[in-house]
PDB file of C-alpha atoms and ligand atoms in Angstrom:
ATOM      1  CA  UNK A   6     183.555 -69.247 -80.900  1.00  0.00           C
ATOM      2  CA  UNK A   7     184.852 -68.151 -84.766  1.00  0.00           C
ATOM      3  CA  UNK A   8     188.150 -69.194 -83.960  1.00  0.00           C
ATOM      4  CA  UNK A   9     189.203 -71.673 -87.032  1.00  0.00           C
ATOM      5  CA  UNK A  10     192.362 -73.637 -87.675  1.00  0.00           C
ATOM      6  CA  UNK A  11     193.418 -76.066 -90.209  1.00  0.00           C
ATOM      7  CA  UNK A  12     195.429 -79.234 -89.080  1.00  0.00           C
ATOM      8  CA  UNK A  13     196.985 -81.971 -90.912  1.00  0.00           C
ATOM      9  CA  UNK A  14     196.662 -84.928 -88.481  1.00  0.00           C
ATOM     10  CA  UNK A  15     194.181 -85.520 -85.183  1.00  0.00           C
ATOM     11  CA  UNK A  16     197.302 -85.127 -83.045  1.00  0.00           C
ATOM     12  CA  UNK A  17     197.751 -80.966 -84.640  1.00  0.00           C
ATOM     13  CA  UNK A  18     193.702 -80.736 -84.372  1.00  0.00           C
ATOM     14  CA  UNK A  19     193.767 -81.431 -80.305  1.00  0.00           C
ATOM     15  CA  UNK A  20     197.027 -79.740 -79.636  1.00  0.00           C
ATOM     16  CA  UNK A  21     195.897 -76.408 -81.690  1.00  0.00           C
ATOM     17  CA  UNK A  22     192.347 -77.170 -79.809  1.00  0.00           C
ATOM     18  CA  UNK A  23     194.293 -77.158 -76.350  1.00  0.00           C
ATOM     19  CA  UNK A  24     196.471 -74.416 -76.971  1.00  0.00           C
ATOM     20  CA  UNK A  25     193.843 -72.340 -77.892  1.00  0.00           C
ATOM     21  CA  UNK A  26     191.985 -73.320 -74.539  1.00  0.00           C
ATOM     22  CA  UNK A  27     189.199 -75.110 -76.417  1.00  0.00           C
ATOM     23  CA  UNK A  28     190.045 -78.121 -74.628  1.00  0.00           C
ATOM     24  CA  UNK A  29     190.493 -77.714 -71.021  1.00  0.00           C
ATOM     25  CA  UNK A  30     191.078 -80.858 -69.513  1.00  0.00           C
ATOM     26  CA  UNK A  31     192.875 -83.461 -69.630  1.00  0.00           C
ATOM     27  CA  UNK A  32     190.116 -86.151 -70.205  1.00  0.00           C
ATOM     28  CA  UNK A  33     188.848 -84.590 -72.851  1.00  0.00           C
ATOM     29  CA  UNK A  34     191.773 -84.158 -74.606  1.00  0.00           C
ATOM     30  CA  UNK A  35     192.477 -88.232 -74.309  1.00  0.00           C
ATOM     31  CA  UNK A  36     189.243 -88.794 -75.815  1.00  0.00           C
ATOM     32  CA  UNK A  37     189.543 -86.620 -78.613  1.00  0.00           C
ATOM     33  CA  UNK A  38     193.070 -88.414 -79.141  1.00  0.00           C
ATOM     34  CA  UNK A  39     191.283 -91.814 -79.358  1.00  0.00           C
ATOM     35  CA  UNK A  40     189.348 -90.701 -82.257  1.00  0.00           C
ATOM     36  CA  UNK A  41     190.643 -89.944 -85.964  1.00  0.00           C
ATOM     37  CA  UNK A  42     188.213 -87.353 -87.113  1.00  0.00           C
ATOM     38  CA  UNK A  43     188.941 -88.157 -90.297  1.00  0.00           C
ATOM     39  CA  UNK A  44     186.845 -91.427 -89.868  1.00  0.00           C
ATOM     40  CA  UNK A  45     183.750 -89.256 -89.114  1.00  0.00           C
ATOM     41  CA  UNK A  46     184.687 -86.236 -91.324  1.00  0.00           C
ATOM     42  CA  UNK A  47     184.503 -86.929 -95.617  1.00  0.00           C
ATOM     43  CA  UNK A  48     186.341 -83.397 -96.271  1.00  0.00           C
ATOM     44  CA  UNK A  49     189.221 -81.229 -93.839  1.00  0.00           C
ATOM     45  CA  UNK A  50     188.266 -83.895 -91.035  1.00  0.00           C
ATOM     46  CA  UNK A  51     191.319 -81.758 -89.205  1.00  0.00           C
ATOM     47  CA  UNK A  52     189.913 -78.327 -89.728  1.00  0.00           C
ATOM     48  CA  UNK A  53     187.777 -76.617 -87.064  1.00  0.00           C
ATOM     49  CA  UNK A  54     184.939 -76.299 -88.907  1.00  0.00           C
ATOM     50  CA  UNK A  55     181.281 -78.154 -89.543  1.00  0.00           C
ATOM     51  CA  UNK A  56     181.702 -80.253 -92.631  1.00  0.00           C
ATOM     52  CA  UNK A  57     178.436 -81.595 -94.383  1.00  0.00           C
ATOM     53  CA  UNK A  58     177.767 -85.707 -94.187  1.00  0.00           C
ATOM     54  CA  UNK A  59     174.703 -85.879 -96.366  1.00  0.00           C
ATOM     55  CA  UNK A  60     171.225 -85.711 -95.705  1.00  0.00           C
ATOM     56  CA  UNK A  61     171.396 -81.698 -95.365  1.00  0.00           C
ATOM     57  CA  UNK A  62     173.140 -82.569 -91.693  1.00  0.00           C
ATOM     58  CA  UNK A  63     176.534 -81.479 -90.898  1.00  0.00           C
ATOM     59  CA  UNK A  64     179.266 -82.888 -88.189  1.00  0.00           C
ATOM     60  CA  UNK A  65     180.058 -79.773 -85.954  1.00  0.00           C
ATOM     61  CA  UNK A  66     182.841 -78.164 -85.757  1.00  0.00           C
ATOM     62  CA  UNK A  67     185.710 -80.274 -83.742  1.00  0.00           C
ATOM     63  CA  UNK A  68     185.518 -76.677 -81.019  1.00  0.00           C
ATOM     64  CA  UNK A  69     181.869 -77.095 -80.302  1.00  0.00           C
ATOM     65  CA  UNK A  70     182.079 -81.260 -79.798  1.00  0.00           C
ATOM     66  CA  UNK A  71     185.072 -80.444 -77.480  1.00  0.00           C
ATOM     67  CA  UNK A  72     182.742 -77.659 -75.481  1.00  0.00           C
ATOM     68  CA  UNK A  73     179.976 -80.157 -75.439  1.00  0.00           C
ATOM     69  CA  UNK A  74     182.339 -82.589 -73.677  1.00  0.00           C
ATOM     70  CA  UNK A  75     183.845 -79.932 -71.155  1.00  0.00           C
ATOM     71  CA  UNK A  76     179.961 -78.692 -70.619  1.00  0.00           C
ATOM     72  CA  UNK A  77     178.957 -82.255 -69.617  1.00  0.00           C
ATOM     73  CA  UNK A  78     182.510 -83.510 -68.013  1.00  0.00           C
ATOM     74  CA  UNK A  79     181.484 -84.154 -64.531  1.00  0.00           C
ATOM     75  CA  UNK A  80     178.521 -86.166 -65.713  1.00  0.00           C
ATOM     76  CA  UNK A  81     180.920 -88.093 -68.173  1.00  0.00           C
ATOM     77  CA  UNK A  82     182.337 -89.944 -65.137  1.00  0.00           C
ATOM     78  CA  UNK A  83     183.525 -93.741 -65.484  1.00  0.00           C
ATOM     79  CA  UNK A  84     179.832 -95.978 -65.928  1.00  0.00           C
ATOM     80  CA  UNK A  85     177.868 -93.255 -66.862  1.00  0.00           C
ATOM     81  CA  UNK A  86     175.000 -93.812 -69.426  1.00  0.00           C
ATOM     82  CA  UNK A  87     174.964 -90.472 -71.744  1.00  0.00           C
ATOM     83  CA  UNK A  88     172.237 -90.103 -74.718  1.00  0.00           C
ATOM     84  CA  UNK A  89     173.766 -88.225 -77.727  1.00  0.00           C
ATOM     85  CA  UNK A  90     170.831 -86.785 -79.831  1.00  0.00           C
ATOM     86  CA  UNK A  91     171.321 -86.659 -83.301  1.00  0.00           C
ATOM     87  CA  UNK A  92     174.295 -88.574 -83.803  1.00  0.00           C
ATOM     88  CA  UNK A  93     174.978 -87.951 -86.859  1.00  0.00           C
ATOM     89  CA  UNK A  94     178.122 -88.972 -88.182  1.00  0.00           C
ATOM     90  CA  UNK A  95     178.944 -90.578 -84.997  1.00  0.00           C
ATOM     91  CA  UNK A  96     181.613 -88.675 -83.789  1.00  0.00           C
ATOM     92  CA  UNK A  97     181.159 -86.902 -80.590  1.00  0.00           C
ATOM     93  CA  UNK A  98     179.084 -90.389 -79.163  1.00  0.00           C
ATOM     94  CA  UNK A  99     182.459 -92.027 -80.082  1.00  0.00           C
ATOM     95  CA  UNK A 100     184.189 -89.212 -77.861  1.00  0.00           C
ATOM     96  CA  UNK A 101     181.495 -89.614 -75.482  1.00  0.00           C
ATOM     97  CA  UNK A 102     182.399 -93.561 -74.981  1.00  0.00           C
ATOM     98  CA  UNK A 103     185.753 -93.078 -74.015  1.00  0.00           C
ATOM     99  CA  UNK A 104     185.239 -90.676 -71.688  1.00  0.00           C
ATOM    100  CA  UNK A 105     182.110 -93.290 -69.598  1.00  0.00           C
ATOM    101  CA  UNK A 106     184.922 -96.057 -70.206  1.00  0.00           C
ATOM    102  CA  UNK A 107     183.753 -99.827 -70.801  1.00  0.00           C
ATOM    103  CA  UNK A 108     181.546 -99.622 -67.658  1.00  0.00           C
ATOM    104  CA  UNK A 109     179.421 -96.895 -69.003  1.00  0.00           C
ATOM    105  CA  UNK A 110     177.195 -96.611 -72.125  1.00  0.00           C
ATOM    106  CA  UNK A 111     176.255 -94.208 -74.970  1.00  0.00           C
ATOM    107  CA  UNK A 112     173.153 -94.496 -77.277  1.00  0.00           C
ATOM    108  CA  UNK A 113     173.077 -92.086 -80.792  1.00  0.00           C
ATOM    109  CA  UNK A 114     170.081 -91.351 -81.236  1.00  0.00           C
ATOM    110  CA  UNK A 115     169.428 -90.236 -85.311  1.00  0.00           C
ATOM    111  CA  UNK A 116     165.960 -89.564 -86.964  1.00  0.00           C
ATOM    112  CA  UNK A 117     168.262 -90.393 -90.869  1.00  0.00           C
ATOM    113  CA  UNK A 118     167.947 -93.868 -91.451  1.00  0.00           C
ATOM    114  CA  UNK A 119     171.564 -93.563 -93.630  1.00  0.00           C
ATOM    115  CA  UNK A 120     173.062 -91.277 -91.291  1.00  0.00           C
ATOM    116  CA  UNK A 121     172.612 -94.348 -88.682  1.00  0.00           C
ATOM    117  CA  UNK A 122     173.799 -96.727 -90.920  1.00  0.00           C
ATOM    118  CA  UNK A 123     176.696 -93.999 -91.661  1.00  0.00           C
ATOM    119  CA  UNK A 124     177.534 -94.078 -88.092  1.00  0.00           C
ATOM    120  CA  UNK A 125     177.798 -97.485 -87.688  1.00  0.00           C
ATOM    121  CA  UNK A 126     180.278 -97.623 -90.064  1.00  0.00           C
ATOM    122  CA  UNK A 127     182.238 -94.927 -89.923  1.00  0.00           C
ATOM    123  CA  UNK A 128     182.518 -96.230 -85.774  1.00  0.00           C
ATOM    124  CA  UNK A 129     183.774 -99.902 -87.413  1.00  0.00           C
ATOM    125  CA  UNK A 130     187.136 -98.371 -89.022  1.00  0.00           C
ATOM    126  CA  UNK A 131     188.625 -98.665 -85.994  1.00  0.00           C
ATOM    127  CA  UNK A 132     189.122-101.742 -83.884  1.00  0.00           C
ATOM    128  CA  UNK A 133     188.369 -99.422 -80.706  1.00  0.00           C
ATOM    129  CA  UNK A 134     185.034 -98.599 -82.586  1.00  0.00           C
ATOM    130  CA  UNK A 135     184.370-102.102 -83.337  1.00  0.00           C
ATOM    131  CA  UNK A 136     184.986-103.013 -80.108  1.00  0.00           C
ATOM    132  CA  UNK A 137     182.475-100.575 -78.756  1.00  0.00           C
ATOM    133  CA  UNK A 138     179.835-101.708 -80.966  1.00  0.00           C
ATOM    134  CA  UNK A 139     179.871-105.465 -80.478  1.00  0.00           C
ATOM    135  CA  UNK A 140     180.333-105.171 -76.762  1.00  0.00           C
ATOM    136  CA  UNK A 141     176.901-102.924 -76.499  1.00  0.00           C
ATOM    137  CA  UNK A 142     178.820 -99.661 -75.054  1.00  0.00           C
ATOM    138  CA  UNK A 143     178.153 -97.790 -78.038  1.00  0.00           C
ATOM    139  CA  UNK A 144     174.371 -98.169 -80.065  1.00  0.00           C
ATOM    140  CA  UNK A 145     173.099 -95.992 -82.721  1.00  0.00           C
ATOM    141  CA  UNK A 146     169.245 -96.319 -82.911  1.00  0.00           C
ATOM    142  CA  UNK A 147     166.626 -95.229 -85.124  1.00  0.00           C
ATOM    143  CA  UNK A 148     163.618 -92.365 -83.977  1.00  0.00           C
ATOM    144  CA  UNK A 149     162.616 -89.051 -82.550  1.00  0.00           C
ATOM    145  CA  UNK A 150     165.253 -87.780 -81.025  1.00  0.00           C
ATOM    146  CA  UNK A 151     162.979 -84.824 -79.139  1.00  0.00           C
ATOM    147  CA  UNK A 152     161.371 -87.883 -77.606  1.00  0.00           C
ATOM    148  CA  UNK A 153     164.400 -89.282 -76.001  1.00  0.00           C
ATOM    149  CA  UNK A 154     165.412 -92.900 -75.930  1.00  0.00           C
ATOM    150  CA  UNK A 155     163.278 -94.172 -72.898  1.00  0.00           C
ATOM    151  CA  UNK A 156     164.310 -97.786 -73.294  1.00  0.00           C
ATOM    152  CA  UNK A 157     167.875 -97.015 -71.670  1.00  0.00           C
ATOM    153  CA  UNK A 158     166.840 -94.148 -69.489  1.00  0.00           C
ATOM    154  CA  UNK A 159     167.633 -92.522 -67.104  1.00  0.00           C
ATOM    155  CA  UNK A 160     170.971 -90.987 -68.165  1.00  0.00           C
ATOM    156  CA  UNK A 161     173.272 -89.036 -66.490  1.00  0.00           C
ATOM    157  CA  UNK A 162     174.257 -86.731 -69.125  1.00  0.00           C
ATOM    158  CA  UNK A 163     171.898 -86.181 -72.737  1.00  0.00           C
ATOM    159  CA  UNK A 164     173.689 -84.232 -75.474  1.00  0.00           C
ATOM    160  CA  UNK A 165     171.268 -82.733 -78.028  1.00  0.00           C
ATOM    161  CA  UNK A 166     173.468 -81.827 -81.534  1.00  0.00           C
ATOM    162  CA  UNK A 167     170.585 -79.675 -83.110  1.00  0.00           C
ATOM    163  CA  UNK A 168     168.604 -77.099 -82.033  1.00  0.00           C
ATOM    164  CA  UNK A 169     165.106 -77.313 -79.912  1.00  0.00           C
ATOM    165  CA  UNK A 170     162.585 -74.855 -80.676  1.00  0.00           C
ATOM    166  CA  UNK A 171     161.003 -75.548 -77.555  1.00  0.00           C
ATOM    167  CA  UNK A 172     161.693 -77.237 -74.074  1.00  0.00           C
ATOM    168  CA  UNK A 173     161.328 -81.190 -74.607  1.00  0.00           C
ATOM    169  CA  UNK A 174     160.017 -82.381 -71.054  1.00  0.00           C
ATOM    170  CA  UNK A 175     161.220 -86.194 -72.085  1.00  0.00           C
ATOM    171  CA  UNK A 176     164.480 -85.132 -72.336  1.00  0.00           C
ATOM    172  CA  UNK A 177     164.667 -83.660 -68.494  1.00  0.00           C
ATOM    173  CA  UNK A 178     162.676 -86.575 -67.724  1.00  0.00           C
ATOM    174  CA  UNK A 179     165.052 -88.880 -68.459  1.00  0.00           C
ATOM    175  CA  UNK A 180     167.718 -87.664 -66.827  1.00  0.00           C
ATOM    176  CA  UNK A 181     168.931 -88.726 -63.637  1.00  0.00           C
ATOM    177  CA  UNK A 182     169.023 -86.625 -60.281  1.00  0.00           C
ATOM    178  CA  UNK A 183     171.465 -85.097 -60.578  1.00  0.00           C
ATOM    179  CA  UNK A 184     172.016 -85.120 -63.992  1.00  0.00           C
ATOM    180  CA  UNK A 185     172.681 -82.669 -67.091  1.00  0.00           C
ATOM    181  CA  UNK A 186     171.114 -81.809 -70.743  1.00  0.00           C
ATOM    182  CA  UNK A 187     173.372 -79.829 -72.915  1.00  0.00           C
ATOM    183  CA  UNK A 188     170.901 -78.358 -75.756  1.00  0.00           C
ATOM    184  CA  UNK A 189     170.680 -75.465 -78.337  1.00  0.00           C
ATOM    185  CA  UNK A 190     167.774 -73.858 -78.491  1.00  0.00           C
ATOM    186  CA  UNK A 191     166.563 -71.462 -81.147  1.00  0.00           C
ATOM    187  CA  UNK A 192     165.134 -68.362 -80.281  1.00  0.00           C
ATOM    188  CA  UNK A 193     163.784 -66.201 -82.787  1.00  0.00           C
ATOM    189  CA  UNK A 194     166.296 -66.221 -85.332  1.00  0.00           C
ATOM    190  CA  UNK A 195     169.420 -66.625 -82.798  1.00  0.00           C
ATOM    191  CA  UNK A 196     170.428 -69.726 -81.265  1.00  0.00           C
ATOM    192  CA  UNK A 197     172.092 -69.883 -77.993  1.00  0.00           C
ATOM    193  CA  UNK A 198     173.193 -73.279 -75.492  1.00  0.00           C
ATOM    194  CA  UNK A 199     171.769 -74.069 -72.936  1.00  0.00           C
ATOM    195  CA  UNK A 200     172.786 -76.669 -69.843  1.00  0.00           C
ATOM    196  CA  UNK A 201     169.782 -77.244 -68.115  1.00  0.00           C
ATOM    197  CA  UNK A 202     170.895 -79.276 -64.566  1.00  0.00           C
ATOM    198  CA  UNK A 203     168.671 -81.565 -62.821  1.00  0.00           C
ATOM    199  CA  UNK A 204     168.983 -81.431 -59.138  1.00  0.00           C
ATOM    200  CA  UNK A 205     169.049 -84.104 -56.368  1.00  0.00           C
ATOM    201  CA  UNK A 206     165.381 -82.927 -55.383  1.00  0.00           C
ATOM    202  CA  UNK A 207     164.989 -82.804 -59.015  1.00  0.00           C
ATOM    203  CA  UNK A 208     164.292 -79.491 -59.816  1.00  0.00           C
ATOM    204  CA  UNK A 209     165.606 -78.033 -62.879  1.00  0.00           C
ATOM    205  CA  UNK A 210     168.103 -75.159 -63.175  1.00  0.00           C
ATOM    206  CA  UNK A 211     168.743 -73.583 -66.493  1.00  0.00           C
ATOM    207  CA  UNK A 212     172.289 -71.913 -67.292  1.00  0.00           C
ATOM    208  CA  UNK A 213     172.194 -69.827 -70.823  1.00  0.00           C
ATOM    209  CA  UNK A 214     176.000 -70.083 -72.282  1.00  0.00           C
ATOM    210  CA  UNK A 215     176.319 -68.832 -75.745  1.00  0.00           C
ATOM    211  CA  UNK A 216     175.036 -68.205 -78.920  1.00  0.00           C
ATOM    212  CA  UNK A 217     175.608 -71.037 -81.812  1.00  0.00           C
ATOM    213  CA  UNK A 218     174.121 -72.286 -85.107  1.00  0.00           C
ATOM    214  CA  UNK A 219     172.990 -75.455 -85.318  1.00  0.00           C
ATOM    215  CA  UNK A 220     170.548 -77.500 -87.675  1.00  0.00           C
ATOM    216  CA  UNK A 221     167.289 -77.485 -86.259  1.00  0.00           C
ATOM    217  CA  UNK A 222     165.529 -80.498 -84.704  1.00  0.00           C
ATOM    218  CA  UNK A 223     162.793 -81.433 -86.565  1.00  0.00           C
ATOM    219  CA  UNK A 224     160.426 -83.827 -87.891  1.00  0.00           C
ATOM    220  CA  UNK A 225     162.064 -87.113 -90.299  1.00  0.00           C
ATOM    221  CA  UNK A 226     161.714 -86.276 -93.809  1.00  0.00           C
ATOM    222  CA  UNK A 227     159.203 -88.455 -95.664  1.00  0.00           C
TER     223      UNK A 227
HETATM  224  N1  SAH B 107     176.485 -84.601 -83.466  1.00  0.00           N
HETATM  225  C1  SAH B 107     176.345 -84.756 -84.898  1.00  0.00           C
HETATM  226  C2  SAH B 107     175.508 -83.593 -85.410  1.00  0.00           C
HETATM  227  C3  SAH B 107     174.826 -83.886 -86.672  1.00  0.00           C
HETATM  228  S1  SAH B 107     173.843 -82.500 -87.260  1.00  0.00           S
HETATM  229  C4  SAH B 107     177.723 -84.729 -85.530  1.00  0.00           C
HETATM  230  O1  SAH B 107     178.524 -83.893 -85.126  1.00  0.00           O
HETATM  231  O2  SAH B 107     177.982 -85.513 -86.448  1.00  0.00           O
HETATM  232  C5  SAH B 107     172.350 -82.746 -86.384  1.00  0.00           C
HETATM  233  C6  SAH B 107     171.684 -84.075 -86.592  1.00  0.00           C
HETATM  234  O3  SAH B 107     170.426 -84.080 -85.939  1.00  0.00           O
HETATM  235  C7  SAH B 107     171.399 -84.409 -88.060  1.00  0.00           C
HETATM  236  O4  SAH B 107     172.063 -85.611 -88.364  1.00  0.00           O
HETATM  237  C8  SAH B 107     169.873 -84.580 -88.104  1.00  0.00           C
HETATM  238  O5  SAH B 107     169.453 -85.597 -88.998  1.00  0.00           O
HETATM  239  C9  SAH B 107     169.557 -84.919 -86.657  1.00  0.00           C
HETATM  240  N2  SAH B 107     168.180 -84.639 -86.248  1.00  0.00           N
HETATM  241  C10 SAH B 107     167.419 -83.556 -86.522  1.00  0.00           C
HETATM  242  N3  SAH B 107     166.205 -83.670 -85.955  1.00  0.00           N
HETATM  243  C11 SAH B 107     166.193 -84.878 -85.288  1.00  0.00           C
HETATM  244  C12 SAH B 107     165.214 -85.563 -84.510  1.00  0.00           C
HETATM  245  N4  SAH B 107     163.985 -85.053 -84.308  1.00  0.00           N
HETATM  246  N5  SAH B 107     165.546 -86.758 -83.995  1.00  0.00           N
HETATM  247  C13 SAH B 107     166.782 -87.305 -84.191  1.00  0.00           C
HETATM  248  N6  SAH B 107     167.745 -86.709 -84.919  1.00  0.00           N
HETATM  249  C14 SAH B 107     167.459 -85.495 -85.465  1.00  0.00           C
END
């Protein structure tokens, strides 16, 4: 996934996305449409690369967030409630919320105090942000992300956006049966996704995709 591209508008970032079969379908590519990148993005918001936001965390690369979404898509159904774990700048949980819809719900989860307040309002240039916010369909919240957010579980899809050194049984916890948890994981020094499906007799099945780098998941700096 090297491939790079530099746009000049979100409209140029999706189509160069779609034609080179980075986005796949149709409802991703509508959700992707409904957010300007460069709301989220401080530098090249319409390049496909990771750009850093402070904090030594980094919004991924516009190629991953769009895999993430395809990864997850049948989960991302109209109504669903989706965890996005370490939010960040915000982004992909703003992706995330159009593709639930009004009826559904997405909490961003962030263990950087600033970064939360960062996504809150980087979400609020945009009356469609706004809107999300003040209506409850979108909230950023402060803590552990490895932990989960158990007040609003269980969800039907949980993104994690750094990398697990381990498997977090709160995370497959809260999902629902059935249910899916797209996660890197580090392994020795290579990092590779995983989407780790939880049946309806809730057992577990784990599906290695490929190999990524990602910031690692870790403790909340003092
Ligand atoms: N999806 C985000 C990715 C941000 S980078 C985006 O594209 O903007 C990964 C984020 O995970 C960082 O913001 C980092 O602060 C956060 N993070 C790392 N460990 C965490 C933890 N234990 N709990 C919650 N967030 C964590």
């Amino acid at each position: 996934m090297a491939w790079r591209s530099s746009a000049t508008s979100n409209e140029v970032l999706v189509a160069n996305l779609e034609r080179n079969k980075l986005i796949e379908s149709e409802r991703v590519k509508q959700a992707m449409l409904q957010v300007d990148r460069a709301h989220y993005a401080p530098a090249s918001p319409y390049e496909d690369s990771p750009q850093p936001i402070g904090h030594r965390a980094t919004i991924s690369a516009p190629h991953m967030h769009a895999n993430a979404c395809e990864s997850l898509l049948t989960y991302l159904q109209p109504g669903a409630k989706v965890l996005d774990i370490g939010s960040g700048s915000g982004y992909l949980t703003a992706v995330l919320a159009n593709l639930v819809g009004p009826s559904g719900s997405v909490v961003g989860i962030e263990h950087i105090q600033p970064l939360v307040d960062l996504s809150n309002t980087n979400m609020s240039k945009s009356e469609q942000g706004r809107r999300m916010l003040d209506s409850g369909q979108v909230k950023f919240v402060t803590g552990d992300g490895r932990k989960g957010w158990k007040e609003d579980a269980p969800y039907d899809a949980i993104h994690v956006g750094a990398a697990a050194a381990e498997h977090h049984i709160d995370l497959t916890d809260q999902l629902k049966a059935p249910g899916r948890l797209f996660v890197p994981v580090a392994e020795g020094y290579m990092q590779h996704i995983y989407v780790i499906d939880k049946k309806e007799d809730g057992s577990l099945e784990r599906n290695k995709l490929y190999g990524v780098q990602y910031v690692p998941l870790t403790d909340a700096p003092e």
